[in-house]
mmCIF file of C-alpha atoms in Angstrom:
data_model
loop_
_atom_site.group_PDB
_atom_site.id
_atom_site.type_symbol
_atom_site.label_atom_id
_atom_site.label_comp_id
_atom_site.label_asym_id
_atom_site.label_seq_id
_atom_site.Cartn_x
_atom_site.Cartn_y
_atom_site.Cartn_z
ATOM 1 C CA MET A 1 168.081 159.776 131.901
ATOM 2 C CA ALA A 2 165.338 157.873 130.059
ATOM 3 C CA ASP A 3 165.666 154.145 129.403
ATOM 4 C CA PRO A 4 165.627 153.412 125.643
ATOM 5 C CA TYR A 5 162.779 151.222 124.351
ATOM 6 C CA PHE A 6 161.503 150.413 120.896
ATOM 7 C CA PHE A 7 158.016 149.638 119.639
ATOM 8 C CA GLY A 8 157.683 146.448 117.572
ATOM 9 C CA TYR A 9 154.615 145.928 115.382
ATOM 10 C CA GLY A 10 155.537 142.853 113.314
ATOM 11 C CA SER A 11 157.790 139.897 114.039
ATOM 12 C CA LEU A 12 159.060 141.544 117.228
ATOM 13 C CA VAL A 13 155.631 140.899 118.784
ATOM 14 C CA ASN A 14 156.493 137.203 118.583
ATOM 15 C CA LEU A 15 158.610 136.680 121.687
ATOM 16 C CA SER A 16 159.990 133.429 120.225
ATOM 17 C CA THR A 17 161.982 135.433 117.652
ATOM 18 C CA HIS A 18 164.153 137.424 120.053
ATOM 19 C CA ASP A 19 165.331 137.815 123.628
ATOM 20 C CA PHE A 20 164.988 141.579 124.018
ATOM 21 C CA PRO A 21 164.594 142.475 127.706
ATOM 22 C CA ASP A 22 161.441 143.683 129.451
ATOM 23 C CA PRO A 23 158.851 143.191 126.663
ATOM 24 C CA CYS A 24 155.452 144.768 127.379
ATOM 25 C CA LEU A 25 152.231 145.084 125.429
ATOM 26 C CA ALA A 26 151.782 148.592 124.043
ATOM 27 C CA ARG A 27 149.787 150.720 121.581
ATOM 28 C CA LEU A 28 151.125 153.230 119.031
ATOM 29 C CA LYS A 29 148.774 156.084 118.096
ATOM 30 C CA GLY A 30 149.004 157.839 114.732
ATOM 31 C CA TRP A 31 150.470 154.917 112.759
ATOM 32 C CA ARG A 32 149.324 151.816 110.888
ATOM 33 C CA ARG A 33 151.177 148.956 109.211
ATOM 34 C CA ALA A 34 151.729 148.449 105.496
ATOM 35 C CA TRP A 35 153.379 145.801 103.350
ATOM 36 C CA ARG A 36 156.144 147.453 101.353
ATOM 37 C CA HIS A 37 159.116 146.513 99.272
ATOM 38 C CA THR A 38 162.339 148.467 99.277
ATOM 39 C CA ASP A 39 165.420 148.130 97.114
ATOM 40 C CA LEU A 40 167.262 147.194 100.312
ATOM 41 C CA ARG A 41 165.642 143.738 100.542
ATOM 42 C CA PRO A 42 164.527 141.076 98.039
ATOM 43 C CA VAL A 43 161.039 140.575 99.537
ATOM 44 C CA ALA A 44 158.312 142.799 100.943
ATOM 45 C CA PHE A 45 157.974 143.299 104.685
ATOM 46 C CA LEU A 46 156.053 145.357 107.208
ATOM 47 C CA THR A 47 156.643 149.003 107.908
ATOM 48 C CA ALA A 48 154.846 151.551 110.028
ATOM 49 C CA VAL A 49 153.283 154.431 108.096
ATOM 50 C CA PRO A 50 151.830 157.602 109.599
ATOM 51 C CA ASP A 51 148.034 157.597 109.907
ATOM 52 C CA PRO A 52 146.479 160.103 112.324
ATOM 53 C CA ASP A 53 143.251 158.065 112.523
ATOM 54 C CA CYS A 54 144.821 154.725 113.448
ATOM 55 C CA GLU A 55 146.303 153.041 116.486
ATOM 56 C CA ILE A 56 148.172 149.745 116.346
ATOM 57 C CA GLU A 57 149.025 147.207 118.999
ATOM 58 C CA GLY A 58 152.494 145.872 119.436
ATOM 59 C CA MET A 59 155.241 145.257 121.933
ATOM 60 C CA ILE A 60 157.817 147.539 123.476
ATOM 61 C CA ALA A 61 161.111 146.164 124.688
ATOM 62 C CA HIS A 62 164.228 147.604 126.261
ATOM 63 C CA VAL A 63 167.071 148.307 123.861
ATOM 64 C CA PRO A 64 169.725 145.713 124.800
ATOM 65 C CA GLY A 65 172.606 147.296 126.677
ATOM 66 C CA ASN A 66 171.122 150.720 125.910
ATOM 67 C CA ASP A 67 172.880 150.309 122.534
ATOM 68 C CA TRP A 68 170.804 151.798 119.740
ATOM 69 C CA ALA A 69 173.621 151.041 117.269
ATOM 70 C CA ALA A 70 173.203 147.270 117.643
ATOM 71 C CA LEU A 71 169.422 147.507 117.211
ATOM 72 C CA ASP A 72 169.839 149.879 114.265
ATOM 73 C CA GLU A 73 172.024 147.209 112.657
ATOM 74 C CA ARG A 74 169.286 144.565 113.068
ATOM 75 C CA GLU A 75 166.722 147.006 111.639
ATOM 76 C CA TRP A 76 169.086 148.384 108.968
ATOM 77 C CA ALA A 77 166.417 148.866 106.265
ATOM 78 C CA TYR A 78 164.437 151.181 108.569
ATOM 79 C CA ASP A 79 164.836 154.651 110.043
ATOM 80 C CA ARG A 80 164.501 155.010 113.800
ATOM 81 C CA VAL A 81 161.700 157.501 114.525
ATOM 82 C CA PRO A 82 161.033 159.027 117.975
ATOM 83 C CA ALA A 83 157.614 157.893 119.246
ATOM 84 C CA THR A 84 157.624 158.290 123.043
ATOM 85 C CA GLN A 85 154.576 160.561 123.182
ATOM 86 C CA SER A 86 152.577 158.293 120.834
ATOM 87 C CA VAL A 87 152.979 155.038 122.779
ATOM 88 C CA THR A 88 150.690 153.836 125.556
ATOM 89 C CA HIS A 89 152.367 151.269 127.822
ATOM 90 C CA PRO A 90 152.317 149.993 131.417
ATOM 91 C CA LEU A 91 155.800 151.184 132.431
ATOM 92 C CA THR A 92 156.009 153.751 135.211
ATOM 93 C CA HIS A 93 159.638 154.857 134.870
ATOM 94 C CA ASN A 94 161.034 157.390 132.389
ATOM 95 C CA VAL A 95 161.474 155.833 128.917
ATOM 96 C CA GLU A 96 162.422 157.000 125.438
ATOM 97 C CA ILE A 97 160.586 154.993 122.745
ATOM 98 C CA ALA A 98 161.312 154.786 119.028
ATOM 99 C CA VAL A 99 159.581 152.997 116.166
ATOM 100 C CA TYR A 100 161.351 151.735 113.064
ATOM 101 C CA ALA A 101 159.860 152.685 109.680
ATOM 102 C CA VAL A 102 161.039 152.396 106.091
ATOM 103 C CA PRO A 103 161.747 155.881 104.705
ATOM 104 C CA HIS A 104 158.818 156.956 102.511
ATOM 105 C CA GLU A 105 161.043 157.593 99.475
ATOM 106 C CA ARG A 106 162.309 153.971 99.599
ATOM 107 C CA GLN A 107 158.872 152.350 99.774
ATOM 108 C CA ASN A 108 157.461 150.452 96.801
ATOM 109 C CA ASP A 109 154.461 148.197 96.404
ATOM 110 C CA PRO A 110 155.195 144.469 96.577
ATOM 111 C CA THR A 111 155.306 142.637 93.238
ATOM 112 C CA ASN A 112 155.533 139.053 91.994
ATOM 113 C CA ARG A 113 159.327 139.474 92.064
ATOM 114 C CA HIS A 114 159.181 141.006 95.564
ATOM 115 C CA PRO A 115 156.290 139.271 97.369
ATOM 116 C CA LEU A 116 155.312 138.845 100.994
ATOM 117 C CA LEU A 117 156.610 135.647 102.591
ATOM 118 C CA LEU A 118 154.028 133.376 104.180
ATOM 119 C CA SER A 119 156.676 132.283 106.713
ATOM 120 C CA TYR A 120 156.977 135.927 107.837
ATOM 121 C CA ILE A 121 153.195 136.391 108.008
ATOM 122 C CA ASP A 122 152.999 133.197 110.082
ATOM 123 C CA VAL A 123 155.540 134.529 112.601
ATOM 124 C CA VAL A 124 153.800 137.878 112.945
ATOM 125 C CA VAL A 125 150.306 136.433 113.318
ATOM 126 C CA GLN A 126 151.544 133.795 115.779
ATOM 127 C CA GLY A 127 152.936 136.637 117.887
ATOM 128 C CA TYR A 128 149.643 138.537 117.815
ATOM 129 C CA LEU A 129 147.644 135.415 118.633
ATOM 130 C CA ARG A 130 149.813 134.682 121.649
ATOM 131 C CA ALA A 131 150.011 138.288 122.892
ATOM 132 C CA PHE A 132 146.553 139.647 122.010
ATOM 133 C CA GLY A 133 144.378 136.606 121.244
ATOM 134 C CA GLU A 134 142.261 136.077 118.131
ATOM 135 C CA GLU A 135 140.619 139.507 118.415
ATOM 136 C CA GLY A 136 144.043 141.146 118.546
ATOM 137 C CA ALA A 137 145.246 139.122 115.564
ATOM 138 C CA ASP A 138 142.125 140.223 113.676
ATOM 139 C CA ARG A 139 142.967 143.834 114.570
ATOM 140 C CA PHE A 140 146.448 143.200 113.121
ATOM 141 C CA PHE A 141 144.894 142.195 109.787
ATOM 142 C CA ALA A 142 142.502 145.168 109.854
ATOM 143 C CA SER A 143 145.207 147.748 110.646
ATOM 144 C CA THR A 144 147.619 146.534 107.961
ATOM 145 C CA ASP A 145 147.471 147.775 104.360
ATOM 146 C CA GLY A 146 148.634 145.886 101.300
ATOM 147 C CA TRP A 147 146.932 142.491 101.487
ATOM 148 C CA GLU A 148 146.418 142.643 97.710
ATOM 149 C CA ALA A 149 150.160 141.957 97.384
ATOM 150 C CA PRO A 150 151.315 138.563 96.111
ATOM 151 C CA ILE A 151 152.315 136.064 98.802
ATOM 152 C CA LEU A 152 154.929 133.367 98.330
ATOM 153 C CA ASN A 153 153.929 130.171 100.131
ATOM 154 C CA ASP A 154 157.315 129.210 101.538
ATOM 155 C CA ARG A 155 156.057 127.199 104.524
ATOM 156 C CA ALA A 156 157.683 123.984 103.283
ATOM 157 C CA GLU A 157 161.060 125.746 102.937
ATOM 158 C CA PRO A 158 160.856 128.976 104.962
ATOM 159 C CA ARG A 159 162.887 131.883 103.652
ATOM 160 C CA TYR A 160 162.269 134.082 106.681
ATOM 161 C CA THR A 161 165.315 133.684 108.913
ATOM 162 C CA ARG A 162 163.375 133.769 112.199
ATOM 163 C CA HIS A 163 160.567 131.482 111.043
ATOM 164 C CA GLN A 164 158.667 129.515 113.689
ATOM 165 C CA ARG A 165 156.687 126.285 113.671
ATOM 166 C CA LEU A 166 153.006 127.090 114.141
ATOM 167 C CA LYS A 167 150.599 124.926 116.091
ATOM 168 C CA SER A 168 147.789 123.530 113.932
ATOM 169 C CA HIS A 169 145.183 126.000 115.259
ATOM 170 C CA GLU A 170 147.566 128.909 114.497
ATOM 171 C CA THR A 171 148.066 127.690 110.921
ATOM 172 C CA GLU A 172 144.299 127.300 110.529
ATOM 173 C CA PHE A 173 143.771 130.846 111.822
ATOM 174 C CA VAL A 174 146.317 132.336 109.393
ATOM 175 C CA ASP A 175 144.931 130.356 106.457
ATOM 176 C CA ASP A 176 141.343 131.316 107.311
ATOM 177 C CA ARG A 177 142.123 135.045 107.556
ATOM 178 C CA LEU A 178 144.131 135.036 104.331
ATOM 179 C CA HIS A 179 141.281 133.193 102.617
ATOM 180 C CA ARG A 180 138.827 135.846 103.851
ATOM 181 C CA LEU A 181 141.091 138.521 102.388
ATOM 182 C CA ALA A 182 141.184 136.634 99.049
ATOM 183 C CA VAL A 183 144.956 136.973 98.875
ATOM 184 C CA ARG A 184 146.899 135.903 95.806
ATOM 185 C CA PHE A 185 149.659 133.308 96.129
ATOM 186 C CA VAL A 186 152.627 133.063 93.763
ATOM 187 C CA GLN A 187 154.753 129.961 93.296
ATOM 188 C CA THR A 188 158.319 131.150 92.751
ATOM 189 C CA VAL A 189 160.380 134.292 92.826
#
């Protein structure tokens, strides 16, 4: 029987946001990230979208207690999609890997009423910086669509439930990359 694992490509890369067992660096072929809004949540967030020409870095981790139901509850706005054959990882035992993605029919572009949260971006980029270094964090920005979406600067009062305090060099990195992308900030939602 294969051990169940999942591939995380956003906040789950930041090991400070969870205690999932046996996290390992991994790559997912045939997918990229995109910022999307869904009627299931008030703000936009990351999803994986099929792209045969892309490969994204992330983290795999063992499903706690082999209980997909508990993980499905945490990732309730997503569908669980089988991805075992698309993931490159260092494990040598038999594993079953899934990726969570928002169903295509529920995806909408972010808007001023449903923006990206800077506190969420901070968490994701902090995870990539710590796991993959600056080059890996730059690859995160390059393999993610939707940076034209409005961003709510909620750093002073984070709305993202698993927000983290960034070190000054991490904040500078995030701010620099967002500046390079000429993102648009909004004040309130």
